mmCIF file of C-alpha atoms in Angstrom:
data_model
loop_
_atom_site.group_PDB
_atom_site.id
_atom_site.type_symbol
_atom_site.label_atom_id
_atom_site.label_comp_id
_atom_site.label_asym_id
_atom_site.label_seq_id
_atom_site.Cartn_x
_atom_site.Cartn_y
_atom_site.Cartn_z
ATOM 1 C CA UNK X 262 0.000 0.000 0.000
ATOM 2 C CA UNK X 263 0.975 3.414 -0.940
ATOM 3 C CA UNK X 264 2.418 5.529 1.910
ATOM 4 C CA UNK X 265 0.630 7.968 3.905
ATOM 5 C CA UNK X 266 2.152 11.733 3.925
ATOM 6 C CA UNK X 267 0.530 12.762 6.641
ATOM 7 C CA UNK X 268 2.136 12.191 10.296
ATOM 8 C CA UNK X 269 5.248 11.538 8.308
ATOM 9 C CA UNK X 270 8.397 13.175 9.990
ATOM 10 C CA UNK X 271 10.736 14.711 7.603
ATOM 11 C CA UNK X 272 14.028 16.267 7.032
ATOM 12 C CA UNK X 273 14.946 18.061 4.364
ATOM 13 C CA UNK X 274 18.477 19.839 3.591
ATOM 14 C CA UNK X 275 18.918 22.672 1.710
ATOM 15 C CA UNK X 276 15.354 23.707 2.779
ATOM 16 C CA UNK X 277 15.455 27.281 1.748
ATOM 17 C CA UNK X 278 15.602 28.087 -1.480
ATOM 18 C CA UNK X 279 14.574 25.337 -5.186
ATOM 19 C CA UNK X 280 13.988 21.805 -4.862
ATOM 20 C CA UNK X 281 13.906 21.813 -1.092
ATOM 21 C CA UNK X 282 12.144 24.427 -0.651
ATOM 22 C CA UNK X 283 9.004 23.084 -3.083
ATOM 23 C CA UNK X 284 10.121 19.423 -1.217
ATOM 24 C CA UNK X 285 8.816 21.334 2.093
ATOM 25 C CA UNK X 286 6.184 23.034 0.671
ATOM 26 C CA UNK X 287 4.711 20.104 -0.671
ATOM 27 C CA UNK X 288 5.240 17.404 2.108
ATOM 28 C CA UNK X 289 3.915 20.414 4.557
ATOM 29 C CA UNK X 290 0.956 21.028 2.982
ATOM 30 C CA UNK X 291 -0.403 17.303 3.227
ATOM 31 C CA UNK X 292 0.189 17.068 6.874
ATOM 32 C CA UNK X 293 3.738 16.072 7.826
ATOM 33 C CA UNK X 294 6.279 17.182 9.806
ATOM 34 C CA UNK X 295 9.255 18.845 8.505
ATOM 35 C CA UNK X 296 12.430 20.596 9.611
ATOM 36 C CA UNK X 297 14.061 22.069 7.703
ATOM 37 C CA UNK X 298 18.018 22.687 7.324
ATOM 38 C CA UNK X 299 19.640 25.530 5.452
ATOM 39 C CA UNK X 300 22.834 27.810 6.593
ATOM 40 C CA UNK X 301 20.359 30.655 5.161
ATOM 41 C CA UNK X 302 18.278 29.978 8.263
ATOM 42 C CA UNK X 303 16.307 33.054 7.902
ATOM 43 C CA UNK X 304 14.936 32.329 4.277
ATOM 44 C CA UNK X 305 13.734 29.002 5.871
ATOM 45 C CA UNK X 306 12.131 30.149 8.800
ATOM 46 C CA UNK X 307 10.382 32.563 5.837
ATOM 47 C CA UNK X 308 9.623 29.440 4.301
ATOM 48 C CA UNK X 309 8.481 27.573 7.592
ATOM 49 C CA UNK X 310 6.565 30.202 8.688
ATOM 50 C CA UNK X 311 3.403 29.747 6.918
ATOM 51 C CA UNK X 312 3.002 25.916 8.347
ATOM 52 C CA UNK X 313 2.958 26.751 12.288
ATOM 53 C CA UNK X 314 4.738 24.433 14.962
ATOM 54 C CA UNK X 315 4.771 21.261 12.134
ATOM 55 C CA UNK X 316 7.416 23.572 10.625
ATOM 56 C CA UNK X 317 10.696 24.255 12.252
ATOM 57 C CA UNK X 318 13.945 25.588 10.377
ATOM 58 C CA UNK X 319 17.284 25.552 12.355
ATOM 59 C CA UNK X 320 20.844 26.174 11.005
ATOM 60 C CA UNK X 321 23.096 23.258 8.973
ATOM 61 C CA UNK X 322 26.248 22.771 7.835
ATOM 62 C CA UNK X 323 25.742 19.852 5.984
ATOM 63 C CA UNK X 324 29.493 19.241 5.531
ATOM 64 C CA UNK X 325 30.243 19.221 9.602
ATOM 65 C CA UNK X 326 29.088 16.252 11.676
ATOM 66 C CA UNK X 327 28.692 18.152 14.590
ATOM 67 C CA UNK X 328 26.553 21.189 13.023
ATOM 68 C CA UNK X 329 24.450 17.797 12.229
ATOM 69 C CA UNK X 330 24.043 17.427 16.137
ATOM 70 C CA UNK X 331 23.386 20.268 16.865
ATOM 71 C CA UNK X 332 20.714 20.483 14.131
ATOM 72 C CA UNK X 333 18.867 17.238 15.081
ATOM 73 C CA UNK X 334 18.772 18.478 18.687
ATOM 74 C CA UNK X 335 17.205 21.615 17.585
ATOM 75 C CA UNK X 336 14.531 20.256 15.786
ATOM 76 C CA UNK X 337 14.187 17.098 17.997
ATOM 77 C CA UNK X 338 10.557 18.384 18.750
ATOM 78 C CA UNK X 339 9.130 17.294 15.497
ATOM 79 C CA UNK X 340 10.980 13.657 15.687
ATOM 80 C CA UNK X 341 11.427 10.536 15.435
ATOM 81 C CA UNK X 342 12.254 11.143 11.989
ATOM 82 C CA UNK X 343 10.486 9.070 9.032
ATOM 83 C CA UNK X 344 12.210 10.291 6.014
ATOM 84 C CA UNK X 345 16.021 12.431 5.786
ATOM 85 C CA UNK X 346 15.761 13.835 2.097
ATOM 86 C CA UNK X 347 19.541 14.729 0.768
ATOM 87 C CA UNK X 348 19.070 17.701 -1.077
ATOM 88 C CA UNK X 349 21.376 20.587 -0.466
ATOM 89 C CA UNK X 350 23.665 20.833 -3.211
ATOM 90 C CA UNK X 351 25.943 23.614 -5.107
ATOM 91 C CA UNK X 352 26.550 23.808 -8.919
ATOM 92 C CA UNK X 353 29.917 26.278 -9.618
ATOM 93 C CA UNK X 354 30.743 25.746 -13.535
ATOM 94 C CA UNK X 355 33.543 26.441 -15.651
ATOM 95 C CA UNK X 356 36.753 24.726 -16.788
ATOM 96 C CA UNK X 357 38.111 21.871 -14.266
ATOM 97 C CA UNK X 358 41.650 23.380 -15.333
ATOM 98 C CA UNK X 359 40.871 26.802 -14.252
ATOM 99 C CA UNK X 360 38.627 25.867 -11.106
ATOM 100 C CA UNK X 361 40.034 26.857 -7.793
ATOM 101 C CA UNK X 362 41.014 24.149 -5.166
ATOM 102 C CA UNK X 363 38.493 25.294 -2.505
ATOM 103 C CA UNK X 364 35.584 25.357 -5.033
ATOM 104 C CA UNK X 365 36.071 21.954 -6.053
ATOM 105 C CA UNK X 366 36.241 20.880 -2.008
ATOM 106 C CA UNK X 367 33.254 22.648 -1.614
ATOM 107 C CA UNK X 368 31.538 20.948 -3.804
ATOM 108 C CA UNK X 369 32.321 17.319 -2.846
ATOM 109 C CA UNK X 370 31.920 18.402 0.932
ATOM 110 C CA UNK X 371 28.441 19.247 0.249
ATOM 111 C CA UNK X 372 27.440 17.463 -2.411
ATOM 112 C CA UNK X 373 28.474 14.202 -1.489
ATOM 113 C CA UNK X 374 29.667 14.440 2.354
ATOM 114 C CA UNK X 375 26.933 16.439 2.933
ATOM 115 C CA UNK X 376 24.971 13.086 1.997
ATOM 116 C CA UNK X 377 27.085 11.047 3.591
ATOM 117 C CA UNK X 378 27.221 13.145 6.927
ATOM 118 C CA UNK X 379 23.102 13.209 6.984
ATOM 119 C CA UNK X 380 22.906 9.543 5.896
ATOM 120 C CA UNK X 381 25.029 8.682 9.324
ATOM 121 C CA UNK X 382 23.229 11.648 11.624
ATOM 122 C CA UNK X 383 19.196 10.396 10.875
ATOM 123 C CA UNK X 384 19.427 6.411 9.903
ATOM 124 C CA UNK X 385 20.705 5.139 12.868
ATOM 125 C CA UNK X 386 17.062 5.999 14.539
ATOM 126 C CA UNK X 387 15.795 4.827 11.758
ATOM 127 C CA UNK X 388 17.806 1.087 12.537
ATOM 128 C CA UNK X 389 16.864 0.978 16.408
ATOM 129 C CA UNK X 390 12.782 1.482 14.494
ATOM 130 C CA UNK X 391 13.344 -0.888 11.815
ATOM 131 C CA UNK X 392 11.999 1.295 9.573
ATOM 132 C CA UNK X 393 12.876 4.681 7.715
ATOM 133 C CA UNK X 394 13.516 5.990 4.041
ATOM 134 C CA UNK X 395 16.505 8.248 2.893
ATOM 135 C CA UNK X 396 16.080 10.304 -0.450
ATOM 136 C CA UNK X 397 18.819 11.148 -2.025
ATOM 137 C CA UNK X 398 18.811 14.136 -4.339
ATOM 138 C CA UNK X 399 21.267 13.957 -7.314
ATOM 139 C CA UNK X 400 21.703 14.708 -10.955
ATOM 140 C CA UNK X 401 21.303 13.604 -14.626
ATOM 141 C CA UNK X 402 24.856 14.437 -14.970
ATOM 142 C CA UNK X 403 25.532 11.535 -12.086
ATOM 143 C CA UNK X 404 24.698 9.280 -14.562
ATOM 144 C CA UNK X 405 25.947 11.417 -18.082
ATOM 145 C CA UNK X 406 28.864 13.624 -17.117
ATOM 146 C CA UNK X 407 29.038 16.890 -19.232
ATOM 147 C CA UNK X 408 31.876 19.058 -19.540
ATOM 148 C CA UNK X 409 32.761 22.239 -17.361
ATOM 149 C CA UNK X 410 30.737 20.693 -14.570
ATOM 150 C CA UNK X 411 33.640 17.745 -13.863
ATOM 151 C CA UNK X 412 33.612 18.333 -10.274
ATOM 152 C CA UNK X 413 29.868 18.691 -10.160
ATOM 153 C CA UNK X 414 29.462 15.522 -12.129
ATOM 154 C CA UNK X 415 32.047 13.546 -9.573
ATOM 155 C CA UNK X 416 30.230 14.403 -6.882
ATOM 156 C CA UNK X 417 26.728 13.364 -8.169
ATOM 157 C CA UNK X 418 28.536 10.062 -9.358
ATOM 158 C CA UNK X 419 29.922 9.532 -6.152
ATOM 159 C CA UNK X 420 26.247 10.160 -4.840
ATOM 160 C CA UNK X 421 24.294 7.469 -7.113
ATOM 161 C CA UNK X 422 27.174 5.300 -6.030
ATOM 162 C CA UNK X 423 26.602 5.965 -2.210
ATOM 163 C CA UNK X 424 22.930 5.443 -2.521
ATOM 164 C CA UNK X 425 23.147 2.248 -4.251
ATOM 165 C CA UNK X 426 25.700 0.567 -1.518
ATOM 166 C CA UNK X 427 23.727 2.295 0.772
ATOM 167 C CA UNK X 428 20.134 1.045 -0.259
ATOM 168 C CA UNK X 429 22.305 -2.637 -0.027
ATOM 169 C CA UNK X 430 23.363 -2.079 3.474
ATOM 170 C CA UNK X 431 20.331 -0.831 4.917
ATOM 171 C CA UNK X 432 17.514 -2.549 3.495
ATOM 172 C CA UNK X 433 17.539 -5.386 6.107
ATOM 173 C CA UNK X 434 17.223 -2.778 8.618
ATOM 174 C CA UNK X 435 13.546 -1.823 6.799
ATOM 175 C CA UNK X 436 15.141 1.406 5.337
ATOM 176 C CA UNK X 437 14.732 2.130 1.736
ATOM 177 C CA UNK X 438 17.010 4.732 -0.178
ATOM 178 C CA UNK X 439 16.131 6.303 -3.502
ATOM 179 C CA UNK X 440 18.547 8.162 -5.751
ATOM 180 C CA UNK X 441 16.505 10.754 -7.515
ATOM 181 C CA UNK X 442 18.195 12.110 -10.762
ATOM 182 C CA UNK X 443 16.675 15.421 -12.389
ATOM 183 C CA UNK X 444 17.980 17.169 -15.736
ATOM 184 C CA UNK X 445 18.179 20.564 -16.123
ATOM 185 C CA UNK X 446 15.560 22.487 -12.911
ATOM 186 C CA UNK X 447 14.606 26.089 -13.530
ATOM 187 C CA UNK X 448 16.056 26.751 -9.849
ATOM 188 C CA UNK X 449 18.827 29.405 -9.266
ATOM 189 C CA UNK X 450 21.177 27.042 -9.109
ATOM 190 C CA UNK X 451 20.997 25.988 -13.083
ATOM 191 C CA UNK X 452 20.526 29.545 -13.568
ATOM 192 C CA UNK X 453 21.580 29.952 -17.182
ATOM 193 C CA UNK X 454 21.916 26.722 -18.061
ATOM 194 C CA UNK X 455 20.626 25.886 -21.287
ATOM 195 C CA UNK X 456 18.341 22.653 -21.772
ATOM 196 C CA UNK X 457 19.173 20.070 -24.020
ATOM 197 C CA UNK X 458 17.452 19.853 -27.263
ATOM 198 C CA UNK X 459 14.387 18.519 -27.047
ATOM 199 C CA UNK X 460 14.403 18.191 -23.521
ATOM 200 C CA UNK X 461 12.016 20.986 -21.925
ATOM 201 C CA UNK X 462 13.531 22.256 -17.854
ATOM 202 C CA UNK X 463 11.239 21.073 -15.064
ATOM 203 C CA UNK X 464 10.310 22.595 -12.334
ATOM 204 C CA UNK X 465 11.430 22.737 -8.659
ATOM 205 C CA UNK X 466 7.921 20.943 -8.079
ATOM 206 C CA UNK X 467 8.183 18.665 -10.340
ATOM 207 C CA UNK X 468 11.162 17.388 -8.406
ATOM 208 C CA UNK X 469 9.252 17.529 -5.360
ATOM 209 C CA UNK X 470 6.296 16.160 -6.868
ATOM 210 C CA UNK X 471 8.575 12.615 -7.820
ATOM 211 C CA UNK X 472 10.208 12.935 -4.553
ATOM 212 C CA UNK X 473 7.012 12.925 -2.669
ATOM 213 C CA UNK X 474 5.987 9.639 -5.120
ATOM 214 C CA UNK X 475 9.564 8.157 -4.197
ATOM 215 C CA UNK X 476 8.263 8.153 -0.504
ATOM 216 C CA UNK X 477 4.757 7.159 -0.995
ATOM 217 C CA UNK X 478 6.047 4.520 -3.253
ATOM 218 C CA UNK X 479 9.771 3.593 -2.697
ATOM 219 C CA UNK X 480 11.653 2.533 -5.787
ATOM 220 C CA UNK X 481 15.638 2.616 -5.447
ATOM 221 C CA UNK X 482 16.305 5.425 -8.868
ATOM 222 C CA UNK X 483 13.701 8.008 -10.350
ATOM 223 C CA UNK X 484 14.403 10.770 -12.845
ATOM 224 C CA UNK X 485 12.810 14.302 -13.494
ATOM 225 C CA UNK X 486 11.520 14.111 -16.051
ATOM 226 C CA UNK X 487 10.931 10.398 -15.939
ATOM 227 C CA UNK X 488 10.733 9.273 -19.684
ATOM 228 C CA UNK X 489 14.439 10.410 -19.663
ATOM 229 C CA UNK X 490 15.572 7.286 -17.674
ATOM 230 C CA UNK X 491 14.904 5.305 -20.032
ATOM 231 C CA UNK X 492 16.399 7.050 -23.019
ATOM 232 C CA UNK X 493 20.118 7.192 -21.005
ATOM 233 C CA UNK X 494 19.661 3.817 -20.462
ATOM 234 C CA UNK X 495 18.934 2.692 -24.133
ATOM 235 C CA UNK X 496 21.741 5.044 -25.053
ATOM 236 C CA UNK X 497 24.247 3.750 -22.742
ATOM 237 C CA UNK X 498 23.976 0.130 -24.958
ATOM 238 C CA UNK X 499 24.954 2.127 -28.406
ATOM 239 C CA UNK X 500 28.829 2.380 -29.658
ATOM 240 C CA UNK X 501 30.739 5.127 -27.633
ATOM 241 C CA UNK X 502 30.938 7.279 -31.109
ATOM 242 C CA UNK X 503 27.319 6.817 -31.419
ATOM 243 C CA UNK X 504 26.719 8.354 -28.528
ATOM 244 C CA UNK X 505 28.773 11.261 -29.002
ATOM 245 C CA UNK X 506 27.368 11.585 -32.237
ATOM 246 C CA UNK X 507 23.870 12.067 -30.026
ATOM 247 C CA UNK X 508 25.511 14.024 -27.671
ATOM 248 C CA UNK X 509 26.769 16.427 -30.071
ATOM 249 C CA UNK X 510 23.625 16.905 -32.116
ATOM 250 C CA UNK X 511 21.226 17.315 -28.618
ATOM 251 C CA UNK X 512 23.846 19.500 -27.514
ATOM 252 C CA UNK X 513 23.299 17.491 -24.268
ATOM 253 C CA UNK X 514 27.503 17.314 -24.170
ATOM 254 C CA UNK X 515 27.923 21.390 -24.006
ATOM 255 C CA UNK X 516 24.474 22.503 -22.110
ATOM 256 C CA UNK X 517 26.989 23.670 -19.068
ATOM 257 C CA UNK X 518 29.404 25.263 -21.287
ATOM 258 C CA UNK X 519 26.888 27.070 -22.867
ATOM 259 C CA UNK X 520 25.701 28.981 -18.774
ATOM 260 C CA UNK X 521 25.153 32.197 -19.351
ATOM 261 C CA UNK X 522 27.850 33.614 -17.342
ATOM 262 C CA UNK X 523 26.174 37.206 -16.826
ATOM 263 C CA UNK X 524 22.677 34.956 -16.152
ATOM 264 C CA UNK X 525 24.550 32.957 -13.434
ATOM 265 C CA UNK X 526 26.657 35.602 -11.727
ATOM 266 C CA UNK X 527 24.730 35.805 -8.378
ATOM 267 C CA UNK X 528 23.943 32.255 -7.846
ATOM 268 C CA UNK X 529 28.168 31.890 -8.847
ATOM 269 C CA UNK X 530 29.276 34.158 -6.228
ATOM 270 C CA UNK X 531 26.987 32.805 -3.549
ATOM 271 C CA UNK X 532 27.903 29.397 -3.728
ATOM 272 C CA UNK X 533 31.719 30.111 -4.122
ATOM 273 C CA UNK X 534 31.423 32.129 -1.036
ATOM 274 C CA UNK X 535 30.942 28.290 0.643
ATOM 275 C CA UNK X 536 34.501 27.340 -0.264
ATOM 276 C CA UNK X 537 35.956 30.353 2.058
ATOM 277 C CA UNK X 538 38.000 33.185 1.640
ATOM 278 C CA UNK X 539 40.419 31.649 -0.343
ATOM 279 C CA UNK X 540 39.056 31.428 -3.515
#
């Protein structure tokens, strides 16, 4: 039987702003629980405020352990907690030759430690209940890697990897993890980001909408949109120069290359401000 929404107990990273923000929005509105965790803590109280005390937003680090702690005792209120959804992620572009050191730690510290960090915080309550689902939000290009996003593309690999030892490793324990993989989302962080031909950009709800069917359903890999699954797959089968061939004519090998730099400036400075001052 389907899953019930309601009573559910949920946390989702990167709460504030895109995908987890909708991923809220949505799982809020049918009657569960959420906390949300964002180092913008304001913007998610903004976007907690509108669902009373089922709501709570508290600050995250998804890259420290401890800020994990300190998170989960914040919001302990709205535990035992059902569902951990992995979605707080950063997208800096350009040339792996030219990218700074601390940019590319940045984004494998919260990309995929991030994951890894919330995976070890929330499922060990979910072991001592025998039951519990992790979501795990990734990327089309964790399955296709596309050039000027190398780093990005590692990290998302390294993610549906993770996931699928994971899923292994914690099924006996009644925990099911699902990799969700969407193309390009009109969010801020694909912010000039052309889509592929023939492939139209879907929304930050439409990611919430399949994560939301991942938990009332569990299946261990879903895309956004979901008819593109199945054409990587079918692809991945042809001759290599067949499918550059594809590549090439879908543009689907250059759609980060082609970021509109001036389009992307904000969202660029923002998230290189989470590698430090040194970069």
């Amino acid at each position: 039987m389907p899953r019930e929404i309601s009573g559910l107990s949920v946390v989702v990273t990167g709460g504030a702003r895109g995908i987890g923000k909708a991923t809220v929005e949505r799982f809020a509105r049918q009657g569960a629980k959420v906390a949300i965790g964002d180092r913008d803590v304001e913007l998610a109280e903004l976007v907690a405020s509108p669902f009373g005390d089922r709501v709570k937003a508290a600050p995250l680090d998804v890259t420290d352990p401890e800020s994990w702690r300190a998170f989960l005792d914040a919001v302990s209120v709205l535990g035992p907690f059902d569902v951990l959804v992995n979605n707080a992620g950063i997208m800096p572009l350009g040339s792996v030759l030219k990218e700074p050191d601390g940019v590319a730690k940045a984004i494998v510290d919260v990309n995929l430690h991030g994951v890894i960090n919330g995976t070890k915080a929330v499922a060990p309550g979910m072991v001592d209940r025998g039951r519990g689902h992790i979501v795990n939000v990734a990327s089309a290009v964790g399955r296709l890697a596309v050039a000027d996003g190398a780093t990005y593309s590692a990290s998302k690999f390294a993610t549906v990897g993770f996931s699928e030892a994971t899923r292994s490793e914690l099924r006996p324990h009644g925990i099911d993890v699902t990799v969700v993989l969407p193309t390009v989302v009109q969010t801020e962080l694909a912010a000039g980001v052309p889509a592929a031909k023939g492939v139209k950009p879907v929304t930050a709800d439409d990611v919430a909408k399949v994560i939301e069917q991942a938990v009332r359903s569990p299946k261990a890999e879903m895309w956004v949109p979901r008819w593109s699954q199945g054409l990587v797959k079918v692809t991945s089968l042809l001759p290599r120069r067949v499918q550059d061939a594809m590549a090439k004519m879908t543009q689907a090998d250059s759609v980060l290359a082609q970021a509109d730099p001036a389009a992307r400036a904000a969202y660029e400075e923002r998230a290189r401000r989470s590698a430090g001052p040194q970069v």
